[in-house]
Structures are given as structure tokens and as C-alpha cells.
PDB file of C-alpha atoms in Angstrom:
ATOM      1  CA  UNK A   1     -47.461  -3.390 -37.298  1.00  0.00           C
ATOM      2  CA  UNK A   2     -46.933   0.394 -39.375  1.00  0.00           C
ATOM      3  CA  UNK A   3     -50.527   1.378 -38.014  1.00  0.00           C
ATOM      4  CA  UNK A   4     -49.373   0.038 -34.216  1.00  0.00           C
ATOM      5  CA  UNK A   5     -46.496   2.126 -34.488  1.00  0.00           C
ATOM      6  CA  UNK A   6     -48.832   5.197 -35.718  1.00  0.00           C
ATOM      7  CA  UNK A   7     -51.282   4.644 -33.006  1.00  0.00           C
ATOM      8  CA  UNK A   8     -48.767   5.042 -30.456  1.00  0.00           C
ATOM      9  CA  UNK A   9     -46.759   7.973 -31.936  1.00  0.00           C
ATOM     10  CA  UNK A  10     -49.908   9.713 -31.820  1.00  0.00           C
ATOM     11  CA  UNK A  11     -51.235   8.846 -28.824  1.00  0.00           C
ATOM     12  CA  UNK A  12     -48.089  10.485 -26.885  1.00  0.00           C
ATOM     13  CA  UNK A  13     -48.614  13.801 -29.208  1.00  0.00           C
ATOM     14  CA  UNK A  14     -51.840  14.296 -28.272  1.00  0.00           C
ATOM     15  CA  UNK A  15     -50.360  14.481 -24.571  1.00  0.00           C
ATOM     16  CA  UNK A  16     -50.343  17.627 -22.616  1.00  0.00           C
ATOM     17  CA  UNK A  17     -47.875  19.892 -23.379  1.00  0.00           C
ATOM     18  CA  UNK A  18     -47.105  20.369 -19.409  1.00  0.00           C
ATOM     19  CA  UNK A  19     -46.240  16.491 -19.437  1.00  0.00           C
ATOM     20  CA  UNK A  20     -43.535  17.054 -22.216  1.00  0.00           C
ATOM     21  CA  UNK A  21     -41.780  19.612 -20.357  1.00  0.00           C
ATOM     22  CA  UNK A  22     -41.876  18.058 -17.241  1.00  0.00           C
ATOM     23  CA  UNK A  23     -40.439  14.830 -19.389  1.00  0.00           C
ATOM     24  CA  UNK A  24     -37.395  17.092 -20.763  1.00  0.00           C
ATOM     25  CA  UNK A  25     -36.390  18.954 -17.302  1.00  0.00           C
ATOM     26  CA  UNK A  26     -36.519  15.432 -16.385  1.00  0.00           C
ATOM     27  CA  UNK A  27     -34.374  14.058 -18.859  1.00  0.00           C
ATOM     28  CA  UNK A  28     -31.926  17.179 -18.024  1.00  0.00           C
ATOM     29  CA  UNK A  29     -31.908  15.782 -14.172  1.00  0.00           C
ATOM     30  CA  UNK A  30     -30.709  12.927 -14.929  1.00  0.00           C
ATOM     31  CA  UNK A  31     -27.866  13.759 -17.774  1.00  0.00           C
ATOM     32  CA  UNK A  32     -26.885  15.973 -14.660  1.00  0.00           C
ATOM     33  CA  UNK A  33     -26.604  13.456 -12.280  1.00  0.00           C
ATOM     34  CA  UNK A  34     -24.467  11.118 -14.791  1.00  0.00           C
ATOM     35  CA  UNK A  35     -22.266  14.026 -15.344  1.00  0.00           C
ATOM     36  CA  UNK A  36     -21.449  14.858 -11.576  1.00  0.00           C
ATOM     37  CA  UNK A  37     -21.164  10.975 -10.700  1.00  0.00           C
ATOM     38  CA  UNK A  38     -18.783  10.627 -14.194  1.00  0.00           C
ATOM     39  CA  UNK A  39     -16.499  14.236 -12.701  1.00  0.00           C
ATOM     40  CA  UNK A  40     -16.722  12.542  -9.346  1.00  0.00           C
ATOM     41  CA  UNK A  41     -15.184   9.184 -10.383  1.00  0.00           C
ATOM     42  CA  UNK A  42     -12.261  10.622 -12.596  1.00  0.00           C
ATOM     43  CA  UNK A  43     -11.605  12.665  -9.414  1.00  0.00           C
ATOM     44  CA  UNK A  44     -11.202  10.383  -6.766  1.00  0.00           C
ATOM     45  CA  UNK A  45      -9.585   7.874  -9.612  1.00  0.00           C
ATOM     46  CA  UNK A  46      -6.296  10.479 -10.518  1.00  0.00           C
ATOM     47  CA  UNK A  47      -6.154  11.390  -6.599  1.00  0.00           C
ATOM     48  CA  UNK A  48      -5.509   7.509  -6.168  1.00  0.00           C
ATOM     49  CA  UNK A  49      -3.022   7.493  -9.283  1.00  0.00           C
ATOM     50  CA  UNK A  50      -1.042  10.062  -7.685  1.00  0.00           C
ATOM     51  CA  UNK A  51      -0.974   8.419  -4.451  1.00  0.00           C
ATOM     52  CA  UNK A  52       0.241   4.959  -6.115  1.00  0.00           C
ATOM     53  CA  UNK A  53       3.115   7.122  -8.046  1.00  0.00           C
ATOM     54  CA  UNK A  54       4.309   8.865  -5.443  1.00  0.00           C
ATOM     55  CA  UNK A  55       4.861   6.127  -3.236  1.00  0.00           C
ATOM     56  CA  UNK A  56       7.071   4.478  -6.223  1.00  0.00           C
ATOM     57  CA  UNK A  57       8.733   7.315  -6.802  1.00  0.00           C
ATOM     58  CA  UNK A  58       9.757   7.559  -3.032  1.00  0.00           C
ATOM     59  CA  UNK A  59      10.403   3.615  -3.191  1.00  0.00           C
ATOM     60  CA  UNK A  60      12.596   3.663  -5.978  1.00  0.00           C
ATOM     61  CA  UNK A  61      14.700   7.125  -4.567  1.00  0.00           C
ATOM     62  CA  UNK A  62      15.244   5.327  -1.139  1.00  0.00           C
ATOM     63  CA  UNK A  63      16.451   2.149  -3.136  1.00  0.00           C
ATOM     64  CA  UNK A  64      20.192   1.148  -1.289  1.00  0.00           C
ATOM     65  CA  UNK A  65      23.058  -0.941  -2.323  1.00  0.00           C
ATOM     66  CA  UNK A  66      22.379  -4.557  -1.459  1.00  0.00           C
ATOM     67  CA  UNK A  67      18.513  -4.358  -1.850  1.00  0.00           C
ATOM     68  CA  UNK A  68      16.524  -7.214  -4.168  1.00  0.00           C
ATOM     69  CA  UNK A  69      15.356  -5.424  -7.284  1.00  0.00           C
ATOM     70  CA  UNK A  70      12.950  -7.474  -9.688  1.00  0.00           C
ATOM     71  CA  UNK A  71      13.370  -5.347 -13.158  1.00  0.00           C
ATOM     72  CA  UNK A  72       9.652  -4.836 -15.388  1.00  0.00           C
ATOM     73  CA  UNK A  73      11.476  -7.706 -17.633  1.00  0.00           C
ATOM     74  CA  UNK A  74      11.605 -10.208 -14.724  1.00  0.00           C
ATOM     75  CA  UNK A  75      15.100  -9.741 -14.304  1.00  0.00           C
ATOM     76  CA  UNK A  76      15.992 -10.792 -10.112  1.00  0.00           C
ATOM     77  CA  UNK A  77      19.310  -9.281  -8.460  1.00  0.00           C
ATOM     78  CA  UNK A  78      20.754  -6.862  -6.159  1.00  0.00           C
ATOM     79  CA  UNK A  79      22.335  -3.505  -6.533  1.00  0.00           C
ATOM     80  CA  UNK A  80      25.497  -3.187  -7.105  1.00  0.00           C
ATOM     81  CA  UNK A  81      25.907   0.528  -8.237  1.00  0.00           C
ATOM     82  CA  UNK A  82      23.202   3.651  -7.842  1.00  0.00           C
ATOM     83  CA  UNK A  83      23.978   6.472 -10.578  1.00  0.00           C
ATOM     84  CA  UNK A  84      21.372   9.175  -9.255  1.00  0.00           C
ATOM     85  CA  UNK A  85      23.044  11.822 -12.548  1.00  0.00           C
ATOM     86  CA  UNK A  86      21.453   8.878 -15.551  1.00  0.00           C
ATOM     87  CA  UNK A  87      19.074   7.709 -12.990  1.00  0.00           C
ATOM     88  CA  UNK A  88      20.596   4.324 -13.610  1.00  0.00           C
ATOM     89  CA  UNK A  89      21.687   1.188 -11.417  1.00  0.00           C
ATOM     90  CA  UNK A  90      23.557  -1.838 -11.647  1.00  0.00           C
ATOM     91  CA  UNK A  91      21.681  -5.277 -11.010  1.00  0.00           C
ATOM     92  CA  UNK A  92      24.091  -8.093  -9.715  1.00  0.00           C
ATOM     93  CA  UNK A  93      22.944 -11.183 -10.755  1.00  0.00           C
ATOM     94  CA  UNK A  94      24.339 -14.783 -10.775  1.00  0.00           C
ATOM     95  CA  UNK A  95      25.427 -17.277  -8.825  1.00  0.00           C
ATOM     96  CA  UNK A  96      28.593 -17.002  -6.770  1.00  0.00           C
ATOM     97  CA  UNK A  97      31.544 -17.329  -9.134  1.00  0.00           C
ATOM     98  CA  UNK A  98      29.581 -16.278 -12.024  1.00  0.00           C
ATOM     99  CA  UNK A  99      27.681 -13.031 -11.943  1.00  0.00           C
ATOM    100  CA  UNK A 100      26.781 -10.649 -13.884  1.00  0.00           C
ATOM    101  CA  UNK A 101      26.252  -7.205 -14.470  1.00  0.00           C
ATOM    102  CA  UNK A 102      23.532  -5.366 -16.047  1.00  0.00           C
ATOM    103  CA  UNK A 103      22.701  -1.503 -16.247  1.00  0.00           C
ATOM    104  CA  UNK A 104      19.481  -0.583 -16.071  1.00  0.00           C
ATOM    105  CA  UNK A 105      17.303   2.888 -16.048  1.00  0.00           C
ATOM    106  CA  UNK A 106      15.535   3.300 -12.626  1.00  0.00           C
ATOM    107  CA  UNK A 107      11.799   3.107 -14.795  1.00  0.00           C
ATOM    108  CA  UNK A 108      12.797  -0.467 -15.353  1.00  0.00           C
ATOM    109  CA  UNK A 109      12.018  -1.166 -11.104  1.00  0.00           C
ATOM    110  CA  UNK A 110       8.957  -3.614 -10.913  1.00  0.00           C
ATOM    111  CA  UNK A 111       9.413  -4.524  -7.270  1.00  0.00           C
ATOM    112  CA  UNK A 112      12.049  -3.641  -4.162  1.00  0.00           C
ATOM    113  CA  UNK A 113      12.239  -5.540  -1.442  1.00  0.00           C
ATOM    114  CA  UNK A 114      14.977  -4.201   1.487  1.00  0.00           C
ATOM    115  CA  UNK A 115      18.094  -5.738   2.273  1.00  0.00           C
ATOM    116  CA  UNK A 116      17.154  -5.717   5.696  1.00  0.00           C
ATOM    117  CA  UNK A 117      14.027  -7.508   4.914  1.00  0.00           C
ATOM    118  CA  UNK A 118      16.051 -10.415   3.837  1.00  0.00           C
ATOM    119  CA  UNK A 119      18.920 -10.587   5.717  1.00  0.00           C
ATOM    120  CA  UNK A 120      17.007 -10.917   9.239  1.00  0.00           C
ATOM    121  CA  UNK A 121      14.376 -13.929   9.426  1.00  0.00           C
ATOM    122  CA  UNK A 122      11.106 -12.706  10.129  1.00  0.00           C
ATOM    123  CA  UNK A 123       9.472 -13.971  13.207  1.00  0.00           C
ATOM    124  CA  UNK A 124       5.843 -15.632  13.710  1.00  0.00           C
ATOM    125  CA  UNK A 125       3.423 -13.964  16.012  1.00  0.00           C
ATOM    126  CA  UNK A 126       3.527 -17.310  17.920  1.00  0.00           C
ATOM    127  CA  UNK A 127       7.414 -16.732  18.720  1.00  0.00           C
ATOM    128  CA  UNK A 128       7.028 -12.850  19.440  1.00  0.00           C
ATOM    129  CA  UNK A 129       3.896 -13.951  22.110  1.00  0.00           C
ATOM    130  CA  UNK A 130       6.418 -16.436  23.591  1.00  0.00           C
ATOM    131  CA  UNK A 131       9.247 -14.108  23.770  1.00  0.00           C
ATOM    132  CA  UNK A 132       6.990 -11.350  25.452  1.00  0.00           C
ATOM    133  CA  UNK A 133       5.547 -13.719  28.130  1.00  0.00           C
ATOM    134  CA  UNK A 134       8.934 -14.802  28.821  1.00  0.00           C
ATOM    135  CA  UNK A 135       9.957 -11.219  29.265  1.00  0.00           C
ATOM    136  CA  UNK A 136       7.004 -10.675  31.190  1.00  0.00           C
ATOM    137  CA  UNK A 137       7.953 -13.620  33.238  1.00  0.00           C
ATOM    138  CA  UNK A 138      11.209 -12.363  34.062  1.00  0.00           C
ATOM    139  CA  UNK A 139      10.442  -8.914  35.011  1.00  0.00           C
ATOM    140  CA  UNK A 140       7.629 -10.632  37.384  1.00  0.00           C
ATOM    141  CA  UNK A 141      10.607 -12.672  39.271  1.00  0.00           C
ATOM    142  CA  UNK A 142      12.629  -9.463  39.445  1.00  0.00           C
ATOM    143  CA  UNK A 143      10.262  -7.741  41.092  1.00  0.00           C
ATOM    144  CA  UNK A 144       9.596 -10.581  43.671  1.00  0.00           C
ATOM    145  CA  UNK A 145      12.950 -11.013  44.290  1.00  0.00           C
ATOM    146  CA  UNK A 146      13.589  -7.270  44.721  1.00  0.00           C
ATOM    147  CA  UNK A 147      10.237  -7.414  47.104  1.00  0.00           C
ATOM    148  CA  UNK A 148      11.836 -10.160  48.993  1.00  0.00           C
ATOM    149  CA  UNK A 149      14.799  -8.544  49.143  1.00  0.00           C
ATOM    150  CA  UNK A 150      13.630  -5.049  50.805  1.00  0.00           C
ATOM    151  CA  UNK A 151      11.371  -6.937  52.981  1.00  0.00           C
ATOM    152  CA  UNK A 152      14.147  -9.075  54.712  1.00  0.00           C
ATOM    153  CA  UNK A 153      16.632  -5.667  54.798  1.00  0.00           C
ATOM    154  CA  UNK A 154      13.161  -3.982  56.750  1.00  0.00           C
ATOM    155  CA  UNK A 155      13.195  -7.717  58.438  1.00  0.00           C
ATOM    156  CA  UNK A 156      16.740  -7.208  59.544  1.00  0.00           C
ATOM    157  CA  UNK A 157      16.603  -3.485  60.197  1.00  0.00           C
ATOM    158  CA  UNK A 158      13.741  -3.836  62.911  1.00  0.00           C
ATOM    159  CA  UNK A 159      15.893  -6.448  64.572  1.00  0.00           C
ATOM    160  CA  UNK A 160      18.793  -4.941  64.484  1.00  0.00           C
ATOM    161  CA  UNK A 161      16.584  -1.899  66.749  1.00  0.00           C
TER     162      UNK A 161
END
């Protein structure tokens, strides 16, 4: 096995000298290609990091009294009370009768969903099709009737001459 090992190690030194260059620039191609792709991955990675943040951010400074707030601890309620100076609020939680009250920093936010979001039940896209071919319905028998309409006044107009 030693003297396999020998054969080979000096089988590739008795190669050209032209060969090992052209083996190192080589090498140095591809070290540079793994170091652009590596640059180009952190890049595109922190500009999607930002994005995410941002868009919390934005989320939890447009948070209003009465929205659903789900804390980082699991914690379900609605707000009660925004302090924007401690960049606090109060979660309301509880049944009727026997809430509760917790203060919590604004960091603790896992998940906002809008008071309008709950209060109005959200419609299928079955019942929105139905309610826009009804109103396309109606506006067709308006317009007939408003065609029938002109066409007896023109009706009763050339009669009338």
C-alpha cells in the first residue's frame, strides 16, 4: 500500500510544470466563484430580513384598540390600552364577567389580527359571484325598463304629431 501511495505521489511530480499552474489558477476560479455566490446569498438574505422587520414594525405601530393580539407567550386578547411613551399595551383577556388585565412591552406581539377582520364575516367567492350577477341582473332590467320607457315617450310623442 506505502509503495502505491509513492508511485502515485510521484507520478503527479513528474507532471509538467504548465499543468500545475493551470491546476492552481484553477483552484483560484473556483474559491472565487464560492466567494461571490457566499456575498451574493448573505445579500439577498439581510435585504429579505429587513423587509420581514419592517413590515412588523409597521404592523405593530398601526396596532388599534379592540384588535386580537396573540403575545410570543401564547397569551390571546384584545387591547385595551396603547402606551406609545413605554411602548407598552394592555391585553384584555377573559371571559365576560371575569377579565383580566395584563401589561405587556410591544416586542412581546407574535400575531395581530384587525378588529375589523373579526367583527365583519368574511364572505365566500361563491356569495360575492352571486351578489355581482344579481347586481348585474338588476342594472340589466333598469336599463330595459328605461329603454322601454323612452321608446313609448318617442311612441307617444310621434302620435301626439
Amino acid at each position: 500500500m506505502y509503495s502505491l501511495i509513492n508511485f502515485l505521489s510521484s507520478t503527479s511530480s513528474s507532471s509538467s510544470s504548465a499543468s500545475t499552474a493551470q491546476n492552481q489558477w484553477m483552484t483560484y476560479v473556483v474559491f472565487g466563484v464560492l466567494a461571490v455566490l457566499i456575498i451574493v446569498y448573505f445579500f439577498f438574505s439581510s435585504r429579505q430580513n429587513k423587509k420581514r422587520r419592517e413590515e412588523a414594525e409597521a404592523k405593530v405601530n398601526n396596532m388599534q384598540l379592540g384588535d386580537r393580539v396573540k403575545t410570543i407567550g401564547g397569551i390571546c386578547g384584545t387591547v385595551a390600552e396603547i402606551n406609545d411613551d413605554e411602548n407598552s399595551f394592555v391585553l384584555k383577556t377573559g371571559m365576560a364577567g371575569n377579565e383580566n388585565y395584563i401589561k405587556f412591552d410591544k416586542v412581546a406581539i407574535y400575531q395581530i389580527e384587525k378588529a375589523e377582520a373579526f367583527t365583519a364575516p368574511e364572505q365566500t367567492k361563491e356569495e360575492t359571484k352571486i351578489e355581482e350577477t344579481a347586481n348585474e341582473t338588476t342594472a340589466t332590467e333598469q336599463t330595459a325598463e328605461e329603454t322601454a320607457n323612452e321608446t313609448e315617450t318617442s311612441t307617444d310623442a310621434e302620435e301626439n304629431n
